[in-house]
Structures are given as C-alpha cells and as structure tokens.
mmCIF file of C-alpha atoms in Angstrom:
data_model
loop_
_atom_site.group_PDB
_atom_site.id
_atom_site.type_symbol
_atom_site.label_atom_id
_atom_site.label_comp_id
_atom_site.label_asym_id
_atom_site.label_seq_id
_atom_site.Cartn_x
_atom_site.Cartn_y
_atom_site.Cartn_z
ATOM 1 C CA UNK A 27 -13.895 31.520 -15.722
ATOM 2 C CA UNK A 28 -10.160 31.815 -16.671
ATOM 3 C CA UNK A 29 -8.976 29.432 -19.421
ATOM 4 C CA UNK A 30 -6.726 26.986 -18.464
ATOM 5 C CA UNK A 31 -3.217 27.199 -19.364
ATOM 6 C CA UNK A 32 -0.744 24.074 -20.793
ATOM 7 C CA UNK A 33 2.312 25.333 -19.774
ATOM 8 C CA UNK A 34 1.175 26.493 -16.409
ATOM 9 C CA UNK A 35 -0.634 23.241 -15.451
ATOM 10 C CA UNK A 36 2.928 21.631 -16.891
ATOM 11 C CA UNK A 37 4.952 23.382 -14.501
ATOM 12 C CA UNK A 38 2.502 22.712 -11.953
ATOM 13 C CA UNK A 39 2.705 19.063 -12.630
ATOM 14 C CA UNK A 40 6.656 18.944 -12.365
ATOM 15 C CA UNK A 41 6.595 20.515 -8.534
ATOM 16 C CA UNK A 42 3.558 18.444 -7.499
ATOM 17 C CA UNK A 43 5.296 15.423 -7.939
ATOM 18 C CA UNK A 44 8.982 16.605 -6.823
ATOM 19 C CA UNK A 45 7.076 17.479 -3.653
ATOM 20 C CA UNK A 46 5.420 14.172 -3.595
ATOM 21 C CA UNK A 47 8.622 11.824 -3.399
ATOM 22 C CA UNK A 48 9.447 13.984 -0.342
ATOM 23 C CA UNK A 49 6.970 15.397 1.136
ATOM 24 C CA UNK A 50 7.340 16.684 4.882
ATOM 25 C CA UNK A 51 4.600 17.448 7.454
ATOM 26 C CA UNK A 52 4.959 18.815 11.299
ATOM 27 C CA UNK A 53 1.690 16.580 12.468
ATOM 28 C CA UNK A 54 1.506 13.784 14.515
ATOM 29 C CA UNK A 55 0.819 10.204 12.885
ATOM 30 C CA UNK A 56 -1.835 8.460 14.153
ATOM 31 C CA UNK A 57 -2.139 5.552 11.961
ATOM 32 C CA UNK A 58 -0.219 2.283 12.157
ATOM 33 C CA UNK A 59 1.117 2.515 8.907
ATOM 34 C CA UNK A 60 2.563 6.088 8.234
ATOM 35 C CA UNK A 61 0.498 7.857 5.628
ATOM 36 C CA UNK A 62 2.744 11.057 5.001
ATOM 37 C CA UNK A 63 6.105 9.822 3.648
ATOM 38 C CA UNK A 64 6.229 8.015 0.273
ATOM 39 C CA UNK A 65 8.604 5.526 1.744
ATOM 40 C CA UNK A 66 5.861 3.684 3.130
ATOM 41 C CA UNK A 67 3.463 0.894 1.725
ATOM 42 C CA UNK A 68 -0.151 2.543 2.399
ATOM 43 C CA UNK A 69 -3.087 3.966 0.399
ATOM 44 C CA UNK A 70 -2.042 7.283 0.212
ATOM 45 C CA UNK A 71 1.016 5.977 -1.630
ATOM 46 C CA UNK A 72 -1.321 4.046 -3.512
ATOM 47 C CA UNK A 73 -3.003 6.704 -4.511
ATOM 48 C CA UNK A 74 0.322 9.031 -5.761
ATOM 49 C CA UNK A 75 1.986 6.183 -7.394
ATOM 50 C CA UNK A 76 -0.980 5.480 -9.871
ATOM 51 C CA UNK A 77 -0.981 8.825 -10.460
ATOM 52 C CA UNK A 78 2.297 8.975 -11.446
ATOM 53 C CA UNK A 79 1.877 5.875 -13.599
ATOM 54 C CA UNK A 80 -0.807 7.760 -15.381
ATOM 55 C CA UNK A 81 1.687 10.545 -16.000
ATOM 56 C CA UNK A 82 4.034 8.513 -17.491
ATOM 57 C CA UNK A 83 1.751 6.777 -19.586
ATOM 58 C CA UNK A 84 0.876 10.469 -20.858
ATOM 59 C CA UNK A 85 4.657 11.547 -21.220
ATOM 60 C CA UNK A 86 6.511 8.307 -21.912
ATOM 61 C CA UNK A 87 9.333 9.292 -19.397
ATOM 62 C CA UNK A 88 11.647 7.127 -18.278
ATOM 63 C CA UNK A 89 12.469 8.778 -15.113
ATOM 64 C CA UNK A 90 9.166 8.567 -13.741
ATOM 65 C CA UNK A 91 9.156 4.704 -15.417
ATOM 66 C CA UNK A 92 12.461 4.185 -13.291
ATOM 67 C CA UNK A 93 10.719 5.484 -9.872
ATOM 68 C CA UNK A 94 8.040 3.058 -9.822
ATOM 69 C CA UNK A 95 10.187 0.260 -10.895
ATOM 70 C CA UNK A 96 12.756 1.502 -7.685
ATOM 71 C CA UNK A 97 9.898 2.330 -5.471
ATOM 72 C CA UNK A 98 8.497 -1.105 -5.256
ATOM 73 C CA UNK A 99 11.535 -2.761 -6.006
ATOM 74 C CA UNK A 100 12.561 -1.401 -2.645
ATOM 75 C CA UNK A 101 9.343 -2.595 -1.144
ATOM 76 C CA UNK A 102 9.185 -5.541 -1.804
ATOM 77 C CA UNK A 103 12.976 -6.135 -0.550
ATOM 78 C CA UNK A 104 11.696 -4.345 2.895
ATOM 79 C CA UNK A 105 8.807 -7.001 2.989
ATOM 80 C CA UNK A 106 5.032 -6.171 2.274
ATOM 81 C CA UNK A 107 2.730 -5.590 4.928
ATOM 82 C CA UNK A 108 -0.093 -7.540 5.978
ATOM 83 C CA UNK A 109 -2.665 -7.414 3.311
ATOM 84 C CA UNK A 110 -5.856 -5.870 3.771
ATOM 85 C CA UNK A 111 -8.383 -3.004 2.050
ATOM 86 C CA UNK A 112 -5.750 -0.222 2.260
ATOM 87 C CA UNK A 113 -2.537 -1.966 2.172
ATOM 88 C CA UNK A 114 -3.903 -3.284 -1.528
ATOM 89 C CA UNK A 115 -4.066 -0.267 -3.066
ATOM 90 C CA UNK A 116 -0.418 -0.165 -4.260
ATOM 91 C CA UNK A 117 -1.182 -3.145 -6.308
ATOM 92 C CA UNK A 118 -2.952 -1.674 -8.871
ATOM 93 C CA UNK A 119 0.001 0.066 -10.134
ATOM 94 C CA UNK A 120 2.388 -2.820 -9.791
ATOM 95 C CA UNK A 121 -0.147 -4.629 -12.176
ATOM 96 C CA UNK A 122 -0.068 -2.087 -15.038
ATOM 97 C CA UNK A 123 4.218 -2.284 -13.980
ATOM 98 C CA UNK A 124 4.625 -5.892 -14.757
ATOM 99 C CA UNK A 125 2.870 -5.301 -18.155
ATOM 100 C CA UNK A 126 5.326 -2.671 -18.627
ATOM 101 C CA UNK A 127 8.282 -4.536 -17.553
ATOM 102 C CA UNK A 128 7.350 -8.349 -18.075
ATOM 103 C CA UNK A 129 8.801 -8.777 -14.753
ATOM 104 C CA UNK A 130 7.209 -12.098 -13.148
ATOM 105 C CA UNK A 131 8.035 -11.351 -10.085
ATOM 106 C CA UNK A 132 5.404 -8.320 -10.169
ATOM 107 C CA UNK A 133 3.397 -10.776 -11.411
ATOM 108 C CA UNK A 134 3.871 -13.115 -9.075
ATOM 109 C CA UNK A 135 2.529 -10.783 -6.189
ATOM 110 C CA UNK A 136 -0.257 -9.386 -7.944
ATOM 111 C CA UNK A 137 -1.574 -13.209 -7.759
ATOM 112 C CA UNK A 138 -1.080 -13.805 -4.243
ATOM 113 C CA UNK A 139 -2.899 -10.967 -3.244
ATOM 114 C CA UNK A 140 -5.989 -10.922 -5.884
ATOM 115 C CA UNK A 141 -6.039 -14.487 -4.378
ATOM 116 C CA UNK A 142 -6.033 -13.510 -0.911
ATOM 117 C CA UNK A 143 -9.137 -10.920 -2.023
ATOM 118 C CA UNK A 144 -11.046 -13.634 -3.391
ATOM 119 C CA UNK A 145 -10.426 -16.395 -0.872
ATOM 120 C CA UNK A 146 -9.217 -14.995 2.447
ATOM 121 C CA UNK A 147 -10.635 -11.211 2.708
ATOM 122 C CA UNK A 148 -12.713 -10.540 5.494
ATOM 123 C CA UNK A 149 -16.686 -10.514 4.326
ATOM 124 C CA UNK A 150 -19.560 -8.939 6.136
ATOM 125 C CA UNK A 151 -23.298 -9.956 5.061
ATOM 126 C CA UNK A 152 -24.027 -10.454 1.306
ATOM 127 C CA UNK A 153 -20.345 -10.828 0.858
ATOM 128 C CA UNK A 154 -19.176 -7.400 0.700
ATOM 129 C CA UNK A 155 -15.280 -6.448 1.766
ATOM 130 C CA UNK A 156 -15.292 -5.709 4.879
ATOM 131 C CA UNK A 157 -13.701 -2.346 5.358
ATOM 132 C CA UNK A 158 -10.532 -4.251 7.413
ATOM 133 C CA UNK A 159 -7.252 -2.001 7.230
ATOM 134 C CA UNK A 160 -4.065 -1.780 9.136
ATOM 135 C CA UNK A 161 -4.790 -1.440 13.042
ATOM 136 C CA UNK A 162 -8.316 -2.400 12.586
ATOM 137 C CA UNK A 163 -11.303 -5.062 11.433
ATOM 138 C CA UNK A 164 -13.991 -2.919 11.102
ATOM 139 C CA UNK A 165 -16.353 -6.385 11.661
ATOM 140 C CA UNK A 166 -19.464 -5.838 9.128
ATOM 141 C CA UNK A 167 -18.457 -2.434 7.868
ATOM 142 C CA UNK A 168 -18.279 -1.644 4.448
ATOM 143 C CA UNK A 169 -16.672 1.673 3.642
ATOM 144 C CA UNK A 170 -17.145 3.914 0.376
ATOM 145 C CA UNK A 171 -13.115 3.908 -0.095
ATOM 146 C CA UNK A 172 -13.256 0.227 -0.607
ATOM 147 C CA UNK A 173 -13.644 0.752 -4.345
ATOM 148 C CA UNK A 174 -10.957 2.266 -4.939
ATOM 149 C CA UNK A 175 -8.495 0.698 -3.242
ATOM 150 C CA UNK A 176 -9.275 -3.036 -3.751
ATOM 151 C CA UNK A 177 -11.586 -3.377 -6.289
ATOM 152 C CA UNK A 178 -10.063 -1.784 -8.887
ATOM 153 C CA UNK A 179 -7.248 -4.181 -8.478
ATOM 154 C CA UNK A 180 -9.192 -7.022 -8.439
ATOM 155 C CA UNK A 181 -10.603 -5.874 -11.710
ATOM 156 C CA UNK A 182 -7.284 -5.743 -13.273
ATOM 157 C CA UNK A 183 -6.713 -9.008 -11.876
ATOM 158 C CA UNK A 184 -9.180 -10.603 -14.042
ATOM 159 C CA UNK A 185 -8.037 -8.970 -17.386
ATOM 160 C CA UNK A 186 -4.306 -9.769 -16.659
ATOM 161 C CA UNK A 187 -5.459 -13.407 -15.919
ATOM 162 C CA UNK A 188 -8.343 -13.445 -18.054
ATOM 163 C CA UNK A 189 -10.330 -15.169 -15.531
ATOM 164 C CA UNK A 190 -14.034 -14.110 -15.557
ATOM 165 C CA UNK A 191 -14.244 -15.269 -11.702
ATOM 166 C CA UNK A 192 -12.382 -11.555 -10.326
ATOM 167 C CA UNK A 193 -14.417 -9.565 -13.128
ATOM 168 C CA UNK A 194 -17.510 -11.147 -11.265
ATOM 169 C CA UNK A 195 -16.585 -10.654 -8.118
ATOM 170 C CA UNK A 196 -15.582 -6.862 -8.792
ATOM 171 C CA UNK A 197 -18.991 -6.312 -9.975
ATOM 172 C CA UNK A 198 -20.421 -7.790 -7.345
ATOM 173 C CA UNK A 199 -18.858 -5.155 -4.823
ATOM 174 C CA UNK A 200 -19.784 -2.216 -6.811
ATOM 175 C CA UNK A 201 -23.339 -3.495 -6.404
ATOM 176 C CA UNK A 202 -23.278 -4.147 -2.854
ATOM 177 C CA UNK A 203 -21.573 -1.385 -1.746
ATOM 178 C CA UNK A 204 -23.578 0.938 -3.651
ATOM 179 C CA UNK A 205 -27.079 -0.801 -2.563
ATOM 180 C CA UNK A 206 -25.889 -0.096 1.345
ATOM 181 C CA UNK A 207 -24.234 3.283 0.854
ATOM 182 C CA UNK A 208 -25.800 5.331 -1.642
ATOM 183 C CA UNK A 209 -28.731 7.904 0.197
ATOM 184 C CA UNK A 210 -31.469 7.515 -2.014
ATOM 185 C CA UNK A 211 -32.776 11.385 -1.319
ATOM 186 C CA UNK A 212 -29.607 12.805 -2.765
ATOM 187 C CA UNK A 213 -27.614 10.467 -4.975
ATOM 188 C CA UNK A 214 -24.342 10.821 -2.985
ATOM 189 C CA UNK A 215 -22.884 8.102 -0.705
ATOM 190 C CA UNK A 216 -22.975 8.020 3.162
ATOM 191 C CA UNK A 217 -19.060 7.303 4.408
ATOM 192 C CA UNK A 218 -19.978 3.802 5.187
ATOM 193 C CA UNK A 219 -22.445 1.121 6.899
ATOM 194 C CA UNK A 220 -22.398 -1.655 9.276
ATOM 195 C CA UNK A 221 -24.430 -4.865 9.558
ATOM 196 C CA UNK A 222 -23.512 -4.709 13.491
ATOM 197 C CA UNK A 223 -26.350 -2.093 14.271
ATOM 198 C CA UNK A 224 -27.818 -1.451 10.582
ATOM 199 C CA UNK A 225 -26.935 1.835 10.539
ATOM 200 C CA UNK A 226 -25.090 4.851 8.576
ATOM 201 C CA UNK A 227 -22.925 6.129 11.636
ATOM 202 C CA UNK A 228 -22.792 9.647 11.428
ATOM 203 C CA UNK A 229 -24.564 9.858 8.069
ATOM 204 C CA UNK A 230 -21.672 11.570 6.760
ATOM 205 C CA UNK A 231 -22.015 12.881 3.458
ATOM 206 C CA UNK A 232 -18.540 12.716 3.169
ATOM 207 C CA UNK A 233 -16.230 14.467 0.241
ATOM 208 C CA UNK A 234 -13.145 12.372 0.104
ATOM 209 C CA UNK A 235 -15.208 9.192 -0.006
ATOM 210 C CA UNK A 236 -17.689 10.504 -2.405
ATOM 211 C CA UNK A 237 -14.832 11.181 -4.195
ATOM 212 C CA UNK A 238 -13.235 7.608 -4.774
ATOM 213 C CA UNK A 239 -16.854 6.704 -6.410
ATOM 214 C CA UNK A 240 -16.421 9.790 -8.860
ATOM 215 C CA UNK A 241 -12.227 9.422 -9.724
ATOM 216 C CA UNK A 242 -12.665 5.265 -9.201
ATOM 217 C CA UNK A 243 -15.419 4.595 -11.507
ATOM 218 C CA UNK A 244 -13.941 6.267 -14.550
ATOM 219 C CA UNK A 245 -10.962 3.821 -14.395
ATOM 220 C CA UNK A 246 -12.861 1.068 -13.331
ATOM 221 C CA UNK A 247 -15.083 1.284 -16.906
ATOM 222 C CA UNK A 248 -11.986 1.720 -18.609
ATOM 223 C CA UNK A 249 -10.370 -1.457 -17.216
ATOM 224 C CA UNK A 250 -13.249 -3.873 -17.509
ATOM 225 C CA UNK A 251 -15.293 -4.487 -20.371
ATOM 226 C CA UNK A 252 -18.555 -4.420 -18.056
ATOM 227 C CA UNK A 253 -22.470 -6.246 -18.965
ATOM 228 C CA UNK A 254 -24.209 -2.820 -20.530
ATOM 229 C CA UNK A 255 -26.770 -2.989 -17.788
ATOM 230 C CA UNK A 256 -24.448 -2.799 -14.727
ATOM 231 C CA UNK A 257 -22.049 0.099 -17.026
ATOM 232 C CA UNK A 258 -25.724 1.668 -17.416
ATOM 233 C CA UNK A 259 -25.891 1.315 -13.800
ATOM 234 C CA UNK A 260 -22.745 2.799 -12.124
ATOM 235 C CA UNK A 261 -22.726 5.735 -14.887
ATOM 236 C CA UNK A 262 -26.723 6.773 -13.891
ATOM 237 C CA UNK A 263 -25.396 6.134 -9.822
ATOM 238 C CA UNK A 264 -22.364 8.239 -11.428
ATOM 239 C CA UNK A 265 -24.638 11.211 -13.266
ATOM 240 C CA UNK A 266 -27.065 11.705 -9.290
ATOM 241 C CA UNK A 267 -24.058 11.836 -7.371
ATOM 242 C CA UNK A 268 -22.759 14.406 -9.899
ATOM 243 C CA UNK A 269 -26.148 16.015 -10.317
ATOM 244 C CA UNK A 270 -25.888 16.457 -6.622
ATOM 245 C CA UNK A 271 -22.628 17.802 -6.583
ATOM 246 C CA UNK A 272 -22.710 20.333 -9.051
ATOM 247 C CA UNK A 273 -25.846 21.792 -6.581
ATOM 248 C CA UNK A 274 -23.158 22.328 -3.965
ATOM 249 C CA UNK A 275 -20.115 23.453 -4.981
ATOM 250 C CA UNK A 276 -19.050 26.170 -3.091
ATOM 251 C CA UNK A 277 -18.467 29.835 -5.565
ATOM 252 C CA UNK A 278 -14.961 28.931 -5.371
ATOM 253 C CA UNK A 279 -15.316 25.938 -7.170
ATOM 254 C CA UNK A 280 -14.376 23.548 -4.220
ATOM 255 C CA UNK A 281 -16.352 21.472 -2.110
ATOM 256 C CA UNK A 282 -16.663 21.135 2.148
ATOM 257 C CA UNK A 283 -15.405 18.625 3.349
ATOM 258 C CA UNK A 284 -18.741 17.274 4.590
ATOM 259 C CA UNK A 285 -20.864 17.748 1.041
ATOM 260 C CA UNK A 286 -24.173 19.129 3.080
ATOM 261 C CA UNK A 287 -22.546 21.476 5.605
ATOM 262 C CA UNK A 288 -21.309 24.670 4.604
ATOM 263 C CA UNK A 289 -19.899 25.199 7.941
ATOM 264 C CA UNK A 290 -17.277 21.886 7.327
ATOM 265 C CA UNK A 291 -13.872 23.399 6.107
ATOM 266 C CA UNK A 292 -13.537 23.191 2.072
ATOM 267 C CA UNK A 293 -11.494 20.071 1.230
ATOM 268 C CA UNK A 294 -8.862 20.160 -1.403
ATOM 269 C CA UNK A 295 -7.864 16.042 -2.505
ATOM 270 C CA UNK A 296 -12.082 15.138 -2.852
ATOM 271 C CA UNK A 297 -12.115 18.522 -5.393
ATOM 272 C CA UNK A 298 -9.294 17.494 -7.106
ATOM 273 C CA UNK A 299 -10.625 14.009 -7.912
ATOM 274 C CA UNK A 300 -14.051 15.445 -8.559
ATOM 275 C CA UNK A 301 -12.040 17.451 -11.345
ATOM 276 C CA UNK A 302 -10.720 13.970 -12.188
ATOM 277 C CA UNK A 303 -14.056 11.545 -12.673
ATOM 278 C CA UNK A 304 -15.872 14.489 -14.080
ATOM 279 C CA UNK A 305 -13.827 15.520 -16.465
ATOM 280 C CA UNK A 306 -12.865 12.155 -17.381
ATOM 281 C CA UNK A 307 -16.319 11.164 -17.673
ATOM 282 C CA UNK A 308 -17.673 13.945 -20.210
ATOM 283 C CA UNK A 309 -14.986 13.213 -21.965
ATOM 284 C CA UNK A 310 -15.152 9.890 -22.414
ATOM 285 C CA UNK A 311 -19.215 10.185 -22.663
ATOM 286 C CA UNK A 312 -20.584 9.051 -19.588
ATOM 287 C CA UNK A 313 -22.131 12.300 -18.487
ATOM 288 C CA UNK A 314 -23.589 15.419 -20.144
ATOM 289 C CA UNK A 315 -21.120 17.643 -21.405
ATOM 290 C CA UNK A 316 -22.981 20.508 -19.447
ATOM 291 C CA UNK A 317 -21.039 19.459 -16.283
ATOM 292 C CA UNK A 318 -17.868 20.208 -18.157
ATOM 293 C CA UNK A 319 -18.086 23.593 -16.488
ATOM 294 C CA UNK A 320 -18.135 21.824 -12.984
ATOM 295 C CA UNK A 321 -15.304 19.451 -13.201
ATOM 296 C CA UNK A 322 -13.379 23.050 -14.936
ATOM 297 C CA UNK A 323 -14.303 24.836 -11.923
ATOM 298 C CA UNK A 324 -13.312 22.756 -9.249
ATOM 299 C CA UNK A 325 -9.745 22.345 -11.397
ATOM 300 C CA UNK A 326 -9.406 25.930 -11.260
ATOM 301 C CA UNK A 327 -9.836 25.932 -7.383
ATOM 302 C CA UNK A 328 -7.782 23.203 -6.867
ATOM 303 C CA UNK A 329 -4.949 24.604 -8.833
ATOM 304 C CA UNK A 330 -5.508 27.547 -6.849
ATOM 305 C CA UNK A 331 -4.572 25.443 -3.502
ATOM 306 C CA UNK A 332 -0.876 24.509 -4.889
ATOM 307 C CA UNK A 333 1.741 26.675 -3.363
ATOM 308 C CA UNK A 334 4.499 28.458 -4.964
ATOM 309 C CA UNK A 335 6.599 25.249 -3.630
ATOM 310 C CA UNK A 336 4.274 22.688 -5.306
ATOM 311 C CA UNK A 337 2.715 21.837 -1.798
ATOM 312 C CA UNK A 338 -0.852 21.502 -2.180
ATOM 313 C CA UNK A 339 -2.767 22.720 0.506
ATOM 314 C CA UNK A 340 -6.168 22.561 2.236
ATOM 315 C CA UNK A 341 -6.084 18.521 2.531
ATOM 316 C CA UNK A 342 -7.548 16.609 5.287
ATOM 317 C CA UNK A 343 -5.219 13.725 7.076
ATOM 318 C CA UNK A 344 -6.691 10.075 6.835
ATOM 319 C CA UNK A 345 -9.931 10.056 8.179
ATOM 320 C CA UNK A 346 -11.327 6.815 10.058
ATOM 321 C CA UNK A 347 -15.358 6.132 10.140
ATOM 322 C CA UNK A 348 -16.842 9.183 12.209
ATOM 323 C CA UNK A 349 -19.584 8.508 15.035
ATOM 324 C CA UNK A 350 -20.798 12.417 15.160
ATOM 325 C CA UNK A 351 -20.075 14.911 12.145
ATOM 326 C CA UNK A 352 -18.433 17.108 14.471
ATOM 327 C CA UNK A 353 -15.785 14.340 13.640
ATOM 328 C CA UNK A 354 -15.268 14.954 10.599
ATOM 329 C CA UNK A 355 -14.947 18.772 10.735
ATOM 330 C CA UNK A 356 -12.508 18.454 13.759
ATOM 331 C CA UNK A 357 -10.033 16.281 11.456
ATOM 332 C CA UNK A 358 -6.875 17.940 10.886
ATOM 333 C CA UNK A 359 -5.586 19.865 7.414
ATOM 334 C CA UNK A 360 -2.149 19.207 6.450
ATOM 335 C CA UNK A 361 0.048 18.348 2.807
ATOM 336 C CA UNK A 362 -0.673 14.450 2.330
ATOM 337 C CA UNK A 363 0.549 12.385 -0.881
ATOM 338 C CA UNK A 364 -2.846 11.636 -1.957
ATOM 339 C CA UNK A 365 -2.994 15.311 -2.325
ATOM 340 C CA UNK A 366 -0.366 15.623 -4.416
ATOM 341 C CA UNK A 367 -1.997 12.986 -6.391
ATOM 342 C CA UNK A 368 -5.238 13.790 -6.662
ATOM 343 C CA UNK A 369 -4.414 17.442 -7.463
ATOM 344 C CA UNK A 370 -2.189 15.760 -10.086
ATOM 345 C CA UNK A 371 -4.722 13.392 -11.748
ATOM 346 C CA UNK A 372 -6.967 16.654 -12.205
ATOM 347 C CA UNK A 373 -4.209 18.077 -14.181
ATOM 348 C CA UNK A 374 -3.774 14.971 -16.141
ATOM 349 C CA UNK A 375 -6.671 15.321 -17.176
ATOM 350 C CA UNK A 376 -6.880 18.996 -17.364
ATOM 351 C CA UNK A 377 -4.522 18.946 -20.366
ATOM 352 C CA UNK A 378 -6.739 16.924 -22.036
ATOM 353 C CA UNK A 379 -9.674 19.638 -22.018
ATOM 354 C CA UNK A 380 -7.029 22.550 -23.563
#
C-alpha cells in the first residue's frame, strides 16, 4: 500500500473545503430543504460544518473560526427551520461554537432545541426518535442516521448543562436503535425499521448509514463519559460491524454502496467515514490495531476519488428509506457537502496516522 503523504493530504484538505463553501451540482433537488449548497440549514451542512470545526480545532485558524461564527450568524438572522432529526444536526457544532465564543445567544438555541428533543420529538414504541425530517414523519420509523444527527447533540447537551437527564436519554437511543437495527447474522445495521408493519423494508445493508454508526460512535465516546458496560457495548456492536466490513471491502479499498451487493455502485462519503471511525477507533483503543490496514485502505481510495479541483467524486445524493434494493442502486451520484466532509474527516484523521 502507498504511504500516506502530510503535505499531499494538506493540500488536499485546503481544496476540499474551498470546494465545500461553494460547491455546485447540475442535478435536480428533490428534498424540501436543499442539500447541495452550504447556504442552507440541513444535515449535509451539518455534516461539513463539524468537520470543519474539527479542522480548526487541529489548526487553530482563525479563518475557518470566522466561517462558522458567519455561517450561523447568518442563519440564525434568516430564521431556523422547523426542528426535527435532520434539521438538528447543525447544532452540534454551534454547541462546541458557544464554548469557543461564550456567545449566549448560541447558547441560548442549543437549549431550545435539546429541549424540544427531550420533550416534544416525535417517539415511536419504546421511545425511540422517530426518524421525522423535513417533508416527512416517518410515523414509527427509526432510521440508522438518527445517531448522528441528533443524538450526538443531545449528548453534548448534557455535558454543557451538566444535566444527567440528556446523557440518559442519549444512551437510551443508542440502545434502542441498535436492538431494532443491528442484523444479528452479520453485525452491520439494516437502514432502518418500523413499528407500523415490524419490518426491515428493503433490508438494506446500507453504506452511508452503516457509516454514521462507525464515524458517530467515535465522537460520541469522546463526548460522554459513558457507564463501562454500555462503552463495552457500542465498542463490541462497533468491532462486528467492523469485523464485517473489513470482509467486504472491495480491492480498491472502497465499499458498494449497498455493503452485500457487489453489483451496487462503490460509494465514496460511507468510505470516507469508515476511514474516519476506524481509524479513530484504533487509535484511540477501541478496536484491534490489525484493522489499521482497513481504515488506511479505504483512505487511500477515498483520496483517490478527489479531483484535481478538490471535488470529491463517486457520492450518492440524500437517500430516503428504500422499499426494494433496486432503490438504492438507482440513487443518483453527484458532489454533495457531506462528501466534502466526510472525505475531509478521513484526512483529519489521516494526519494523525503519519
């Protein structure tokens, strides 16, 4: 395997996140909320601007500092949207913000919507989150991406506030979600379930969303100071899925887009943020430093997706809960923040391992 080089991944680094801020795409949006632009209050921007907190955190630059701060200062002057699983994601950056900046009205907002999470978030049977985003309820659906974008947050929540009550309930969704979506013959996680039916949908063994388990639960640990049996927990839930992965990643070091099929197009963003959790994790000693090589490997391919522009390539658009697999194979490739991001948390963490 070629070594990995600092001042490569660097440069790499610079034009993924240029590209980022102003990213353009010739397809067709299909969700209520735009996804594509960074301009817009979403997940995927979720996704990028936690990224690029992470980055900053690593560099200490006060340009990317002075983004965030203008990014959701002109947010919140637009208005918010209506809160829900997605639309929360943002927050988790804006939390780590006000402790950078002290400003209370980050603060502020962070409360009203961990509050809303707690007290007024749509709940399906054993009080999971339902899986209720812009455009849609999703009635007794709970949704592998969940974790990532709320939960997290929540988790914060109850550090920043130092009330027990969000740690709790964070906990309690990693549980539930994991008791309903994990498939018990190969340790990965089925896209999502419903309580209307009792059923898997498609059974989709799908990358992206295995992928928020892998990138999400490395941050999550480091967050929360967890009870040893549930951190013993997630990482063994953590060490099948990644057991299971390592089994079938493609020669090139990335991954299809549905885990199982090898006819599914290979997906870019769920192999970056495989990089991500995996590396992350050996490093930090949650899993076997034998699957070092793995979370190398997929780097290496992922890196290999990023244009001479700093376009990342070979990522799927937003992809809604799929009744056939067909589905998921028929969803369309384009440039996306979130695969700006997730290429760019890989690196972040790639420097670490040179």
């Amino acid at each position: 395997m070629q070594l990995l080089d600092r001042t490569i991944m660097e440069q790499h680094i610079d034009k993924l996140i240029l590209q980022m801020k102003d990213l353009k795409s010739s397809i067709d949006e299909s969700c209520p909320i735009g996804i594509i632009s960074m301009d817009n209050w979403e997940w995927p921007q979720g996704v990028g601007l936690f990224s690029l907190y992470l980055y900053y955190k690593e560099t200490g630059s006060p340009q990317l500092l002075a983004y965030l701060v203008e990014w959701f200062d002109k947010r919140i002057a637009e208005g918010l949207p209506p809160k829900n699983v997605n639309t929360m994601c943002p927050m988790l950056t804006l939390s780590y913000l006000y402790e950078e900046t002290q400003d209370d009205k980050y603060l502020q907002i962070c409360k009203e919507w961990a509050s809303y999470v707690l007290e007024e978030m749509p709940r399906t049977v054993e009080f999971g989150i339902q899986h209720a985003v812009s455009g849609q309820l999703n009635e007794g659906q709970l949704w592998d991406d969940t974790l990532y974008m709320t939960v997290l947050f929540v988790a914060r929540m109850g550090v920043i506030l130092e009330n027990e009550r969000y740690i709790q309930e964070s906990i309690r969704q990693f549980l539930v979600h994991l008791k309903y979506l994990t498939d018990p013959v190969s340790g990965l996680f089925f896209h999502g379930w419903t309580f209307e039916g009792r059923h898997h949908f498609a059974k989709a063994l799908w990358a992206r969303g295995n992928c928020w388990y892998t990138a999400g639960l490395v941050d999550y640990l480091e967050i929360v100071e967890l009870p040893q049996g549930v951190q013993d927990f997630l990482i063994s839930s953590l060490e099948r899925q990644v057991s299971a992965l390592q089994d079938l990643q493609a020669d090139d070091g990335l991954w299809h887009t549905l885990l199982d099929d090898s006819t599914s197009y290979k997906e870019t963003s769920a192999t970056s943020a495989f990089a991500y959790g995996i590396l992350k994790a050996v490093r930090k000693g949650y899993l076997d430093p034998k699957y070092k090589s793995v979370g190398l490997k997929a780097l290496q391919a992922a890196i290999g997706q990023i244009d001479e522009n700093g376009v990342v390539q070979g990522v799927s658009y937003g992809t809604g809960m799929g009744l056939t697999l067909q589905a998921y194979k028929d969803i369309p490739v384009c440039p996306m923040p979130y695969g700006q991001s997730m290429a760019l948390l890989g690196l972040i963490e790639g420097l670490k391992h040179v």
